[in-house]
PDB file of C-alpha atoms in Angstrom:
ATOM      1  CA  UNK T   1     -93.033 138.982  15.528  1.00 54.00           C
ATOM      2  CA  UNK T   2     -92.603 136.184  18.102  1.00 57.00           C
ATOM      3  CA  UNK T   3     -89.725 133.469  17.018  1.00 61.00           C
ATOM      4  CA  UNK T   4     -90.605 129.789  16.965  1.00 65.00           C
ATOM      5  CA  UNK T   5     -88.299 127.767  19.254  1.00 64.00           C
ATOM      6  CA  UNK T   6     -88.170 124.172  18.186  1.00 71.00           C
ATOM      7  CA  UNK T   7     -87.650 121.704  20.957  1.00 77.00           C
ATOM      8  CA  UNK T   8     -89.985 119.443  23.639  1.00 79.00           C
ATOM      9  CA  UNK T   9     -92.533 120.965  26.260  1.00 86.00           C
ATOM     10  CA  UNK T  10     -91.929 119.417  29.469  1.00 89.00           C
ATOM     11  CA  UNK T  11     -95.076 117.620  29.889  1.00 88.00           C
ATOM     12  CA  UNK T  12     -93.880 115.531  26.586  1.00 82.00           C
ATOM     13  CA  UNK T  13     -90.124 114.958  28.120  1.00 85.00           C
ATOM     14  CA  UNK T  14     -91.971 113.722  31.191  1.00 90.00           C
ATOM     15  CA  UNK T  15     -94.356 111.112  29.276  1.00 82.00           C
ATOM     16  CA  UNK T  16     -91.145 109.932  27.585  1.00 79.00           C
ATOM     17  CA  UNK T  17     -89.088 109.535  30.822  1.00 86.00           C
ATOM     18  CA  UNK T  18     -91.791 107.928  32.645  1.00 86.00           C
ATOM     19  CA  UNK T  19     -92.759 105.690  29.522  1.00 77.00           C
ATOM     20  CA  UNK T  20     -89.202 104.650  28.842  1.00 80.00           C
ATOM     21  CA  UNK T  21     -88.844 104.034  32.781  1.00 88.00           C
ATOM     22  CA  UNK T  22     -91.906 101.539  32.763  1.00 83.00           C
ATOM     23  CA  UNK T  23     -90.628  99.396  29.544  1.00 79.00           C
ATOM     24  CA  UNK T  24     -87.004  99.431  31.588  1.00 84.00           C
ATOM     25  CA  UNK T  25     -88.835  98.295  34.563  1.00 89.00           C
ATOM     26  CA  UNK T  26     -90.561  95.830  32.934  1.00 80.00           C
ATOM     27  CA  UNK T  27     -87.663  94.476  30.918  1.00 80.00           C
ATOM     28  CA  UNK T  28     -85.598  94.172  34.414  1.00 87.00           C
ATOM     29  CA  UNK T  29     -88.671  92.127  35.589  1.00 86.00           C
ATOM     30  CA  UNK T  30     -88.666  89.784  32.771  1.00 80.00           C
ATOM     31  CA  UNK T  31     -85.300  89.193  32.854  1.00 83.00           C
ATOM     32  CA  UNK T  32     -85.007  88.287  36.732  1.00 89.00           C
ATOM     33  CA  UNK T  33     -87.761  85.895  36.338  1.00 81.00           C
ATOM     34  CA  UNK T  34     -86.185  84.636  32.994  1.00 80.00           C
ATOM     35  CA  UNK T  35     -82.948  84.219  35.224  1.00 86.00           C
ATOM     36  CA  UNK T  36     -84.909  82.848  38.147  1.00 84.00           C
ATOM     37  CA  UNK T  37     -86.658  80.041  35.926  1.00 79.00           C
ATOM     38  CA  UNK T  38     -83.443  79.235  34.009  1.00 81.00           C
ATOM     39  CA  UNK T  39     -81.889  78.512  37.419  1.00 85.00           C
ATOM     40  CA  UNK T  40     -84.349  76.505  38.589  1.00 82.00           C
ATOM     41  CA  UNK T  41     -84.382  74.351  35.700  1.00 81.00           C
ATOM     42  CA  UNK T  42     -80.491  74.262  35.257  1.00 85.00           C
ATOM     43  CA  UNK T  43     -80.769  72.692  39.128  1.00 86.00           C
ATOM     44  CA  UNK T  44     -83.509  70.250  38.267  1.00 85.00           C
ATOM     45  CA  UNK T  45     -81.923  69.355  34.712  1.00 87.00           C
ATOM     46  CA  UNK T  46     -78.842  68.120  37.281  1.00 90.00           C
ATOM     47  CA  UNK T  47     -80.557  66.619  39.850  1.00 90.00           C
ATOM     48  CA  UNK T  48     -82.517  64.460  37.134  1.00 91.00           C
ATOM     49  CA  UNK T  49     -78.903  64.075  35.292  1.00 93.00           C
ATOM     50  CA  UNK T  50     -77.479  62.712  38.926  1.00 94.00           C
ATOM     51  CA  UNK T  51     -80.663  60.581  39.821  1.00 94.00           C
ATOM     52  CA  UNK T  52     -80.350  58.888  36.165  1.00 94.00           C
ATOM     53  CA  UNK T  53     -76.257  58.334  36.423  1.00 94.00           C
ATOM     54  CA  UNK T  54     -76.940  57.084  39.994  1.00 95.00           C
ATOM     55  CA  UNK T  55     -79.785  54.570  38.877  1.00 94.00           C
ATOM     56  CA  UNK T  56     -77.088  53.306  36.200  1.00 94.00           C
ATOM     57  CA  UNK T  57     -74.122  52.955  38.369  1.00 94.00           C
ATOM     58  CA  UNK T  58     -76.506  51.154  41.419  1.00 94.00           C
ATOM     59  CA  UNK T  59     -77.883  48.761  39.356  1.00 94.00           C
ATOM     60  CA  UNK T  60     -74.023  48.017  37.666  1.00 93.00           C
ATOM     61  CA  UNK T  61     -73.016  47.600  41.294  1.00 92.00           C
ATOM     62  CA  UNK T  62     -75.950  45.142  42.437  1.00 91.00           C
ATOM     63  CA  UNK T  63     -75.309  42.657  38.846  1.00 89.00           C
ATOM     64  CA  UNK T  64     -71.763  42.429  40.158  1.00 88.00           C
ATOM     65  CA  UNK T  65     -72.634  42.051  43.908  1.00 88.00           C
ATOM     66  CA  UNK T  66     -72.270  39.067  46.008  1.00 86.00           C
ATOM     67  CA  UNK T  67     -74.184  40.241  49.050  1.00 85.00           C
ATOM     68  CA  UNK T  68     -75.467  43.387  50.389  1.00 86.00           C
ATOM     69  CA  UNK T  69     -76.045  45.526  54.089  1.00 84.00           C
ATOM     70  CA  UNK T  70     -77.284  47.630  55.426  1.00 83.00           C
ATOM     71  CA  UNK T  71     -74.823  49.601  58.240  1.00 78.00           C
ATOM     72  CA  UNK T  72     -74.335  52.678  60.534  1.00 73.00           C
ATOM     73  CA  UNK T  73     -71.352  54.095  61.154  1.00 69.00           C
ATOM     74  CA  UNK T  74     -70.612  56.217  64.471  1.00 67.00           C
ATOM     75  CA  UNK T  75     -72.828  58.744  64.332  1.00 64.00           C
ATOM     76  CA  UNK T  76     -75.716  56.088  63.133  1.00 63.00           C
ATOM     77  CA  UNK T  77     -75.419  57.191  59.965  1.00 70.00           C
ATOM     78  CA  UNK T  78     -77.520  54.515  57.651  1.00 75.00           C
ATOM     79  CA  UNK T  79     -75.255  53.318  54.701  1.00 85.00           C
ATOM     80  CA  UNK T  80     -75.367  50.640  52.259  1.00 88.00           C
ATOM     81  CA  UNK T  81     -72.149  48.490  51.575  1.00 88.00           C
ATOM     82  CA  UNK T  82     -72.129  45.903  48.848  1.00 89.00           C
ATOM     83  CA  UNK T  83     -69.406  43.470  48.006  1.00 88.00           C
ATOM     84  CA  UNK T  84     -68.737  42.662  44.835  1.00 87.00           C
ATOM     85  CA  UNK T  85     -67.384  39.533  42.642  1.00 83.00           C
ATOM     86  CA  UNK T  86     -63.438  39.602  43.764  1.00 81.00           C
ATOM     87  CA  UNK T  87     -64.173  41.144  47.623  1.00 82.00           C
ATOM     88  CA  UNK T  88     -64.178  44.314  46.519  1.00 86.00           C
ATOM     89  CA  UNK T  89     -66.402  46.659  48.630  1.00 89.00           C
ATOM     90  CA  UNK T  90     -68.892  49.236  47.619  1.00 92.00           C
ATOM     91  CA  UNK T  91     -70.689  51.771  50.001  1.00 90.00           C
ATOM     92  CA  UNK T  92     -73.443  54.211  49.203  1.00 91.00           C
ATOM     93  CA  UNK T  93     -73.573  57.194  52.445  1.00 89.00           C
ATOM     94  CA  UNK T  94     -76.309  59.465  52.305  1.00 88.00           C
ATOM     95  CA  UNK T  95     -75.748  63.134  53.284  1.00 86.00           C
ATOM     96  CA  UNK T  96     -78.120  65.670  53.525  1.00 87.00           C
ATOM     97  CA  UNK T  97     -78.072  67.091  49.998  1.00 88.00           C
ATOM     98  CA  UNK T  98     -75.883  64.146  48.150  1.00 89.00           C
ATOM     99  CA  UNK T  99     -75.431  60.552  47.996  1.00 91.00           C
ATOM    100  CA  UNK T 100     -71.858  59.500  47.658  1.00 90.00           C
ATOM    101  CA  UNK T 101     -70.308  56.052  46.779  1.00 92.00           C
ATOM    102  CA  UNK T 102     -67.077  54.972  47.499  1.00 91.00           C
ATOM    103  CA  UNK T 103     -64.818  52.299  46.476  1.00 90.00           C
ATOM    104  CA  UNK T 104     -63.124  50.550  49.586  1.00 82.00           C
ATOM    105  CA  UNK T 105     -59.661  49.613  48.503  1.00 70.00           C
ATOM    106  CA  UNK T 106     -59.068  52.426  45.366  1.00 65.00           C
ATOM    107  CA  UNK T 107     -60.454  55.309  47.319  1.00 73.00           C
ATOM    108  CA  UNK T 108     -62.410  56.120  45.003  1.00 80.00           C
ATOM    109  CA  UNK T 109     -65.306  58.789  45.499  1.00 86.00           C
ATOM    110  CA  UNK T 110     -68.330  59.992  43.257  1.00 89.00           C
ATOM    111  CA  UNK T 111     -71.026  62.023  44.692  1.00 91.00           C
ATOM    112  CA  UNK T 112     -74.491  62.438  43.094  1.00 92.00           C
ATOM    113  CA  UNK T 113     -75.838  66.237  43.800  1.00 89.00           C
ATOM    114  CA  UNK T 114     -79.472  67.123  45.111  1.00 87.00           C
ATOM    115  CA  UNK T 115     -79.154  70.562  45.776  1.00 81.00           C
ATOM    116  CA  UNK T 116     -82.839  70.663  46.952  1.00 79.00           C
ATOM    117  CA  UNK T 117     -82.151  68.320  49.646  1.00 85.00           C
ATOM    118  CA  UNK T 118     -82.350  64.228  49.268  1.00 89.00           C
ATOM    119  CA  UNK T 119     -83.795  61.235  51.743  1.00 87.00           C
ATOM    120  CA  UNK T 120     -82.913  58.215  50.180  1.00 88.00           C
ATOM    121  CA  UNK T 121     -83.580  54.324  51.912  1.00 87.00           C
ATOM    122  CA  UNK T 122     -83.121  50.883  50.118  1.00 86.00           C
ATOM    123  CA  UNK T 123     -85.316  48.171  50.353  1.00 85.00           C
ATOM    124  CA  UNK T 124     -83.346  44.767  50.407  1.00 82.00           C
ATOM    125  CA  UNK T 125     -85.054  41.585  48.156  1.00 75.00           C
ATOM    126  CA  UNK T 126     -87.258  39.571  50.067  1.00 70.00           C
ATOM    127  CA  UNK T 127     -89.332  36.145  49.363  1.00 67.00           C
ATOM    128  CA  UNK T 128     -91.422  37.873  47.078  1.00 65.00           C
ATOM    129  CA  UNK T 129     -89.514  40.217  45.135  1.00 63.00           C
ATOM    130  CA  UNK T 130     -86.786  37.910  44.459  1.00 72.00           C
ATOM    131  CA  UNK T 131     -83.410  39.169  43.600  1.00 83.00           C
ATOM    132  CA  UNK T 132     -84.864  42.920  43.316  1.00 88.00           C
ATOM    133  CA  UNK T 133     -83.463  45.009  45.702  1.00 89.00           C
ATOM    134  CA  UNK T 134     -85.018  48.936  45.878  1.00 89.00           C
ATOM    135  CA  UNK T 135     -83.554  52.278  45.998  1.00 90.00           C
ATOM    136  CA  UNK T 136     -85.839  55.038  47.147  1.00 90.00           C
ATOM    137  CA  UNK T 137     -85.126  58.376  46.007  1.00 91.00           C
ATOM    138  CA  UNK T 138     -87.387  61.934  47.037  1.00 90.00           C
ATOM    139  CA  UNK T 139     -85.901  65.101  46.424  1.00 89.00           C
ATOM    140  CA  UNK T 140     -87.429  68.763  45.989  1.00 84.00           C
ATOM    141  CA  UNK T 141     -88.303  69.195  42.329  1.00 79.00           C
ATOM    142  CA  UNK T 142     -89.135  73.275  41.712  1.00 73.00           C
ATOM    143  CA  UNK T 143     -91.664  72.319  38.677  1.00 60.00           C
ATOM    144  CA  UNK T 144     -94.195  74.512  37.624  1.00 53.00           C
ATOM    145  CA  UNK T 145     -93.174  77.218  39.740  1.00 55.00           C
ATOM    146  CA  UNK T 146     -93.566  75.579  43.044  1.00 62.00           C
ATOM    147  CA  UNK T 147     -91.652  73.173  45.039  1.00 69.00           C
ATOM    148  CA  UNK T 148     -92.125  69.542  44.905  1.00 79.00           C
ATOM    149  CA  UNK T 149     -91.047  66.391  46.432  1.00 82.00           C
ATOM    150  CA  UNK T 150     -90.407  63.930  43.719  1.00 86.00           C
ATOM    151  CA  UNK T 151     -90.051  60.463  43.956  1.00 87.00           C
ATOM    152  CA  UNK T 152     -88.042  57.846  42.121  1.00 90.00           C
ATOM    153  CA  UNK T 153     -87.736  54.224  42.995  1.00 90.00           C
ATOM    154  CA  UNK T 154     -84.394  52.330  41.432  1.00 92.00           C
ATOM    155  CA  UNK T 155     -84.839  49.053  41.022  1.00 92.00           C
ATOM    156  CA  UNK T 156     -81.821  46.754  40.597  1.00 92.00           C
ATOM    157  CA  UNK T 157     -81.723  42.811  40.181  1.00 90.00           C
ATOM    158  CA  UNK T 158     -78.699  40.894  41.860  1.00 87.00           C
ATOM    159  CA  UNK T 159     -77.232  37.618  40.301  1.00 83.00           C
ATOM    160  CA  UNK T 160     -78.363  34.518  41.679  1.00 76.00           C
ATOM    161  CA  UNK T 161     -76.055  33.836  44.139  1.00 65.00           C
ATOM    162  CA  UNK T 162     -76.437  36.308  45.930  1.00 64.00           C
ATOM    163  CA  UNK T 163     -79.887  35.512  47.325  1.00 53.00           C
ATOM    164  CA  UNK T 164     -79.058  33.683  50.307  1.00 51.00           C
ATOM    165  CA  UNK T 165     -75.915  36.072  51.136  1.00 54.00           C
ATOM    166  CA  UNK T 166     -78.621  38.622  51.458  1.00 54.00           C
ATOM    167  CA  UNK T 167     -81.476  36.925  53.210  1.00 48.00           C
ATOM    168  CA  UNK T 168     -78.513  36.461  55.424  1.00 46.00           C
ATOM    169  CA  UNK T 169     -77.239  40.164  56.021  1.00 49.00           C
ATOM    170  CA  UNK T 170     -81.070  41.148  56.262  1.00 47.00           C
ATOM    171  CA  UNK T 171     -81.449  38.968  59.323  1.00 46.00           C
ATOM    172  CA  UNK T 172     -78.638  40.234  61.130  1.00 44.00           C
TER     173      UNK T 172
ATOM    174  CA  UNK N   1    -100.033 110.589  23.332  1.00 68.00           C
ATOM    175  CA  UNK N   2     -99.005 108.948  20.207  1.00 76.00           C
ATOM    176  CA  UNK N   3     -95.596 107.893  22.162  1.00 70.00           C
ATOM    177  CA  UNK N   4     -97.217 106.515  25.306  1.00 70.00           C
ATOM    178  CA  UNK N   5     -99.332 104.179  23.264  1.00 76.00           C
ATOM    179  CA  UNK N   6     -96.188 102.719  21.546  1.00 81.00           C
ATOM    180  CA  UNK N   7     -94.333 102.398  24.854  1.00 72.00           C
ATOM    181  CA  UNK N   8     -97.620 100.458  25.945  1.00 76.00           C
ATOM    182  CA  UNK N   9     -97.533  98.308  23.075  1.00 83.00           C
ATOM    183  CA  UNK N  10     -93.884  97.923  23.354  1.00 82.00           C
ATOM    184  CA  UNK N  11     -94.373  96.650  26.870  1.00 76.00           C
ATOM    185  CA  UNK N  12     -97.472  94.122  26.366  1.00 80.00           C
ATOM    186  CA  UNK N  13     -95.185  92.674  23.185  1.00 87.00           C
ATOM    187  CA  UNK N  14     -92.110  92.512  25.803  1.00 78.00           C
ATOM    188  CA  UNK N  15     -94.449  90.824  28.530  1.00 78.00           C
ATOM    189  CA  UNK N  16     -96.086  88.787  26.388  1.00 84.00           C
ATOM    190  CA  UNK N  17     -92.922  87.360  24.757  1.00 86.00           C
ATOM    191  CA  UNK N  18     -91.493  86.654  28.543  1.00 78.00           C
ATOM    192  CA  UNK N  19     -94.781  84.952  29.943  1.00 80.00           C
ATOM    193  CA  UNK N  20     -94.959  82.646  26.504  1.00 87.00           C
ATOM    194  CA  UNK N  21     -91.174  81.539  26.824  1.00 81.00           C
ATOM    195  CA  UNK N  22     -91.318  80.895  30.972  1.00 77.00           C
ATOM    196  CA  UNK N  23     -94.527  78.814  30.381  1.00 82.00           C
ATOM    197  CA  UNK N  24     -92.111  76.907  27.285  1.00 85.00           C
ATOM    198  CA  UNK N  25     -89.549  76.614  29.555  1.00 78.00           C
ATOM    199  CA  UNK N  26     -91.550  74.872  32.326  1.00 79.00           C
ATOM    200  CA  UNK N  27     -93.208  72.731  29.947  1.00 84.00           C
ATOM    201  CA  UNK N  28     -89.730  71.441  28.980  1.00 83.00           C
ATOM    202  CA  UNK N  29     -88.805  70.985  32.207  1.00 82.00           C
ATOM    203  CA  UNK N  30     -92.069  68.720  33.036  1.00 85.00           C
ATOM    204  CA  UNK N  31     -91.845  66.815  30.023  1.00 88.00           C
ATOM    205  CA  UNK N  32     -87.953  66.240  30.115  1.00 86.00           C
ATOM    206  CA  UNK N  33     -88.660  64.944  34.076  1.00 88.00           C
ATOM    207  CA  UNK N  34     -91.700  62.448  32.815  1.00 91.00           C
ATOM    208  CA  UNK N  35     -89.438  60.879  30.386  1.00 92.00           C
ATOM    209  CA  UNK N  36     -86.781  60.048  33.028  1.00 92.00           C
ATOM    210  CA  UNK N  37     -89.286  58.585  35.219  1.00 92.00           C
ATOM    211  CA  UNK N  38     -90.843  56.809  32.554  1.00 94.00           C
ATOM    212  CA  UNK N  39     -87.317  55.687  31.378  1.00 94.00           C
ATOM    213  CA  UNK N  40     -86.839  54.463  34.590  1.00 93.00           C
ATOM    214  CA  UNK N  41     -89.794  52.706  35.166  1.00 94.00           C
ATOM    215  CA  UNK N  42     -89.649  50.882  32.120  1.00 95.00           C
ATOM    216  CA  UNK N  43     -85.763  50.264  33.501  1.00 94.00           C
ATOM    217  CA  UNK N  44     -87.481  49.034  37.023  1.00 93.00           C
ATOM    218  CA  UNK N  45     -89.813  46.591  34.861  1.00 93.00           C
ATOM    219  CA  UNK N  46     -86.542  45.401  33.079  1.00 93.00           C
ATOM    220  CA  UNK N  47     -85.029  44.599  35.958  1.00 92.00           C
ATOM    221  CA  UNK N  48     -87.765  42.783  37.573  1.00 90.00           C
ATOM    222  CA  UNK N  49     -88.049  40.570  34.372  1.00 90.00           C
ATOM    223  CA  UNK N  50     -83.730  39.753  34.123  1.00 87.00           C
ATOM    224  CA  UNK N  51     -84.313  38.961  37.845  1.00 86.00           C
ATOM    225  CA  UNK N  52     -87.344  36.364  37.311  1.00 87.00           C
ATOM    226  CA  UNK N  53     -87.389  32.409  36.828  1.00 86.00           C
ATOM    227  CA  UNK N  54     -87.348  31.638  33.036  1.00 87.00           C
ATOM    228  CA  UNK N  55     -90.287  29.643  33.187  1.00 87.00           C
ATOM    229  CA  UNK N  56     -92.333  32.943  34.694  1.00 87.00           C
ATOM    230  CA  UNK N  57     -91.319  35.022  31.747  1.00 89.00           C
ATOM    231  CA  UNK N  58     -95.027  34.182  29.834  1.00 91.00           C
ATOM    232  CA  UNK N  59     -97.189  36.459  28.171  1.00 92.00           C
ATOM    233  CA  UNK N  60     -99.705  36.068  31.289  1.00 91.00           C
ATOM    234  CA  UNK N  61     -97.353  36.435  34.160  1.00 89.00           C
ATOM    235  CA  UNK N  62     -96.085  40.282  31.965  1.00 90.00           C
ATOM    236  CA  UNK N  63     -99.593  41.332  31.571  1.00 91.00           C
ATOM    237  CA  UNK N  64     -99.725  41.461  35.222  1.00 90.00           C
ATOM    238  CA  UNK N  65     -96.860  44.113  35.429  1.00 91.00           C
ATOM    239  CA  UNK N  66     -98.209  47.789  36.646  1.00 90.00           C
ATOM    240  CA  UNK N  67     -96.279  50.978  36.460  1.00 91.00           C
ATOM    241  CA  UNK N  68     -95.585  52.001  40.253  1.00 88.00           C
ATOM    242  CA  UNK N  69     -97.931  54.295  42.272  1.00 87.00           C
ATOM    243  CA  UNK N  70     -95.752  57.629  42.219  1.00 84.00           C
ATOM    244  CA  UNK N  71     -95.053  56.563  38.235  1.00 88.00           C
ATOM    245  CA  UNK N  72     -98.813  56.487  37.506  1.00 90.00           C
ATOM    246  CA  UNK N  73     -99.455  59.732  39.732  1.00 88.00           C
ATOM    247  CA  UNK N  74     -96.771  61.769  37.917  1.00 87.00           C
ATOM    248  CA  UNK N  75     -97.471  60.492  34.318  1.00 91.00           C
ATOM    249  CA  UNK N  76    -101.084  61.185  33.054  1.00 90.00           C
ATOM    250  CA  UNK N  77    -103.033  58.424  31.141  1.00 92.00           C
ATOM    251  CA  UNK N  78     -99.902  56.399  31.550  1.00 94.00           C
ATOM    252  CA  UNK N  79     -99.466  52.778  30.838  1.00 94.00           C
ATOM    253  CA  UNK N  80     -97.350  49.776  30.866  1.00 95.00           C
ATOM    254  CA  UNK N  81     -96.896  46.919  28.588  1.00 95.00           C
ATOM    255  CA  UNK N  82     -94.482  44.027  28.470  1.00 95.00           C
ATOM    256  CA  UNK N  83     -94.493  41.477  25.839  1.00 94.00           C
ATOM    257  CA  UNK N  84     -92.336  38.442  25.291  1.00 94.00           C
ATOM    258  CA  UNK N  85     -91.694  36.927  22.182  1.00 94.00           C
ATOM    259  CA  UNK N  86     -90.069  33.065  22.633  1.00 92.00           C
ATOM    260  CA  UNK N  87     -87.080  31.756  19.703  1.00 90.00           C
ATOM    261  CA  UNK N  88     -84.108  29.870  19.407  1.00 87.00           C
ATOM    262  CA  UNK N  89     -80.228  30.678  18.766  1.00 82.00           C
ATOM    263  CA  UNK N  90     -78.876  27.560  17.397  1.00 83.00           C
ATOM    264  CA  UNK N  91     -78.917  25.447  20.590  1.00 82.00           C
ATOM    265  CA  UNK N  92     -80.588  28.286  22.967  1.00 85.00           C
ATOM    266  CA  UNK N  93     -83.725  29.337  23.966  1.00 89.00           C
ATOM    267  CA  UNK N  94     -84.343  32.869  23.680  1.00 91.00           C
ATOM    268  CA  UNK N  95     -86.894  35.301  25.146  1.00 92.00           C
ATOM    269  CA  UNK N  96     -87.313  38.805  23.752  1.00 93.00           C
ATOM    270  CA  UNK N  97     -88.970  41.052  26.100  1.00 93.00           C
ATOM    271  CA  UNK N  98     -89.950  44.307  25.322  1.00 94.00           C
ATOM    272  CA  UNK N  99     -91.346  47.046  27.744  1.00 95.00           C
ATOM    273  CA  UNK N 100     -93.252  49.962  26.410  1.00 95.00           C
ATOM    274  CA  UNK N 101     -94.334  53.006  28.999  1.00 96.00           C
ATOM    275  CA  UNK N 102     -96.483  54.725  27.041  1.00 96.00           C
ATOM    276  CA  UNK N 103     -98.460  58.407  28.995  1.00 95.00           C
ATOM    277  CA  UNK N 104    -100.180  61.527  27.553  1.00 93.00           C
ATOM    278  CA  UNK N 105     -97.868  64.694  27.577  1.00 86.00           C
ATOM    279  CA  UNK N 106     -98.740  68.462  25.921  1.00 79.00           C
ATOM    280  CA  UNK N 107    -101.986  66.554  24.143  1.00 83.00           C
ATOM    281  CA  UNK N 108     -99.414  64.214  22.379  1.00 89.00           C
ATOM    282  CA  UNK N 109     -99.045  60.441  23.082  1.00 92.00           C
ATOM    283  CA  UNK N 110     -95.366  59.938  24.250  1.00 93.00           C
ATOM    284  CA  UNK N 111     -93.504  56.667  24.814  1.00 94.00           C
ATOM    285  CA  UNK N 112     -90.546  54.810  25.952  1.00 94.00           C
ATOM    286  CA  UNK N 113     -89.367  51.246  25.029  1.00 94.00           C
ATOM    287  CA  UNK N 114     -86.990  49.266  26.210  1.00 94.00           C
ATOM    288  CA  UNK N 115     -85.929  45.739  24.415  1.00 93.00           C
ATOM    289  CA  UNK N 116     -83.704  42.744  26.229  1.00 90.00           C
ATOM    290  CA  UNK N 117     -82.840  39.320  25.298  1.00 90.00           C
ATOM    291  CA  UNK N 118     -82.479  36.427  27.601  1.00 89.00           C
ATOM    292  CA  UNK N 119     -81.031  33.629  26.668  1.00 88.00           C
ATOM    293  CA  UNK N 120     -81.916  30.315  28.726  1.00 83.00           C
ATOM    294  CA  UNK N 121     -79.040  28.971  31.165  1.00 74.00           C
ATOM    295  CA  UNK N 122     -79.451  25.333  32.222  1.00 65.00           C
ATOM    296  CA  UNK N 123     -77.120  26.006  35.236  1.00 61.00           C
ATOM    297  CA  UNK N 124     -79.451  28.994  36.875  1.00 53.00           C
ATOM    298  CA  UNK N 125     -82.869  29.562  36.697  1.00 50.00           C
TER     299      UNK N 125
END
């Protein structure tokens, strides 16, 4: 009389290891791209978060501001320097994956992060747009999967004194 | 056989779960940056208006206002509309603009508005 052995055959302990290795495989994919996508929005969510705070602090600078130029320093570096009501002096440098403002005479610094990599230039007011002076903003934007360059343009209205202060700095 | 269809089935639910929430996830992320631009267009418009004369601050001369090239290329069916409502505070003049960006997102209508008072100054213009 033959005895029955319960257990698996190996075919069926094969089909469950290769089965089980699939769903694991698949579950690892799913997860890095989860991970991937979460990063990439954590990074935009920031650089919108930074492009919104900067917007808010530029155009609290330029209601205060009593003139505004354009400079270079050494290495002919564009940067922006406002002065303010009271002399106090503003400047906005531009570096290759930030913008950074600094406060002259409190040494105070605040940099605004684009980790994709920002070009930023300002467009001072002229006859026509008044008191308006124009920040341009482009940064890479990973929407959708693939990279973009977005583009924001900050608008920010000086007092009224300040008109001729600029027209001046402009011409220099 | 009976085990390899479940681990199938297991799989498509897994991959099928993961696809849905990536495609929710981007859809956030597109919607949440059209709202900032439009927030900051209707901030641009805003600014444009607290910079201009008070005597330009009619009905006519805010129908004319346009959201900006890059605005209207990122936002689709987008719009903007500025309306000014004149009135008096005791001795002052006051204007009450209001700037709506309005643009199509997910099949929903979506909007921003932004409301600011001016008051008139005899001194400046």
């Amino acid at each position: 009389m033959m005895r029955h052995r319960g257990g698996y055959s190996l075919i069926e302990m094969l089909a469950v290891v290769g089965a089980s290795s699939l769903i694991l495989a698949a579950i690892a994919g799913l997860l890095t791209l989860l991970l991937r996508v979460e990063a990439a929005a954590r990074k935009d969510a920031e650089a919108i978060a930074d492009a919104q705070r900067l917007a808010e602090q530029f155009r609290l600078d330029c209601r205060t501001a009593e003139g505004i130029d354009i400079a270079e320093d050494d290495g002919s570096t564009e940067y922006w320097e406002l002065t303010l009501s009271g002399g106090q002096m503003v400047s906005y440098f531009v570096g290759p994956e930030e913008v950074t403002r600094a406060v002259e005479d409190e040494s105070e610094f605040e940099s605004y992060c684009f980790p994709g990599g920002i070009s930023a230039s300002i467009e001072l007011p002229d006859e026509n747009s008044q008191r308006v002076v124009r920040l341009r903003l482009a940064w890479d934007y990973s929407a959708q999967g693939g990279a973009h360059r977005t583009h924001w343009a900050i608008e920010a209205a000086m007092p009224a004194g300040a008109s001729e202060r600029i027209a001046h700095e402009a011409n220099k | 056989m009976l085990e390899t269809v479940a681990a199938i089935g297991i799989m498509a639910t897994a991959v099928a779960i993961g696809a849905q929430a990536a495609q929710m996830t981007a859809q956030q992320r597109r919607s949440e940056h059209e709202r900032a631009v439009a927030l900051q267009e209707a901030a641009n418009a805003m600014e444009r208006l607290s910079a201009a004369q008070w005597d330009e601050i009619t009905q006519t001369h805010l129908a004319e206002m346009r959201l900006s090239d890059e605005a209207a290329a990122l936002l689709p069916e987008s719009s903007l509309a500025a309306t000014v409502v004149d009135g008096r505070d005791g001795e002052l003049a006051t204007k009450r603009l209001a700037v709506t960006v309005a643009w199509r997102a997910g099949g929903a209508q979506r909007k921003i508005a932004l409301t600011h008072w001016r008051f008139q100054n005899k001194e400046q213009p």
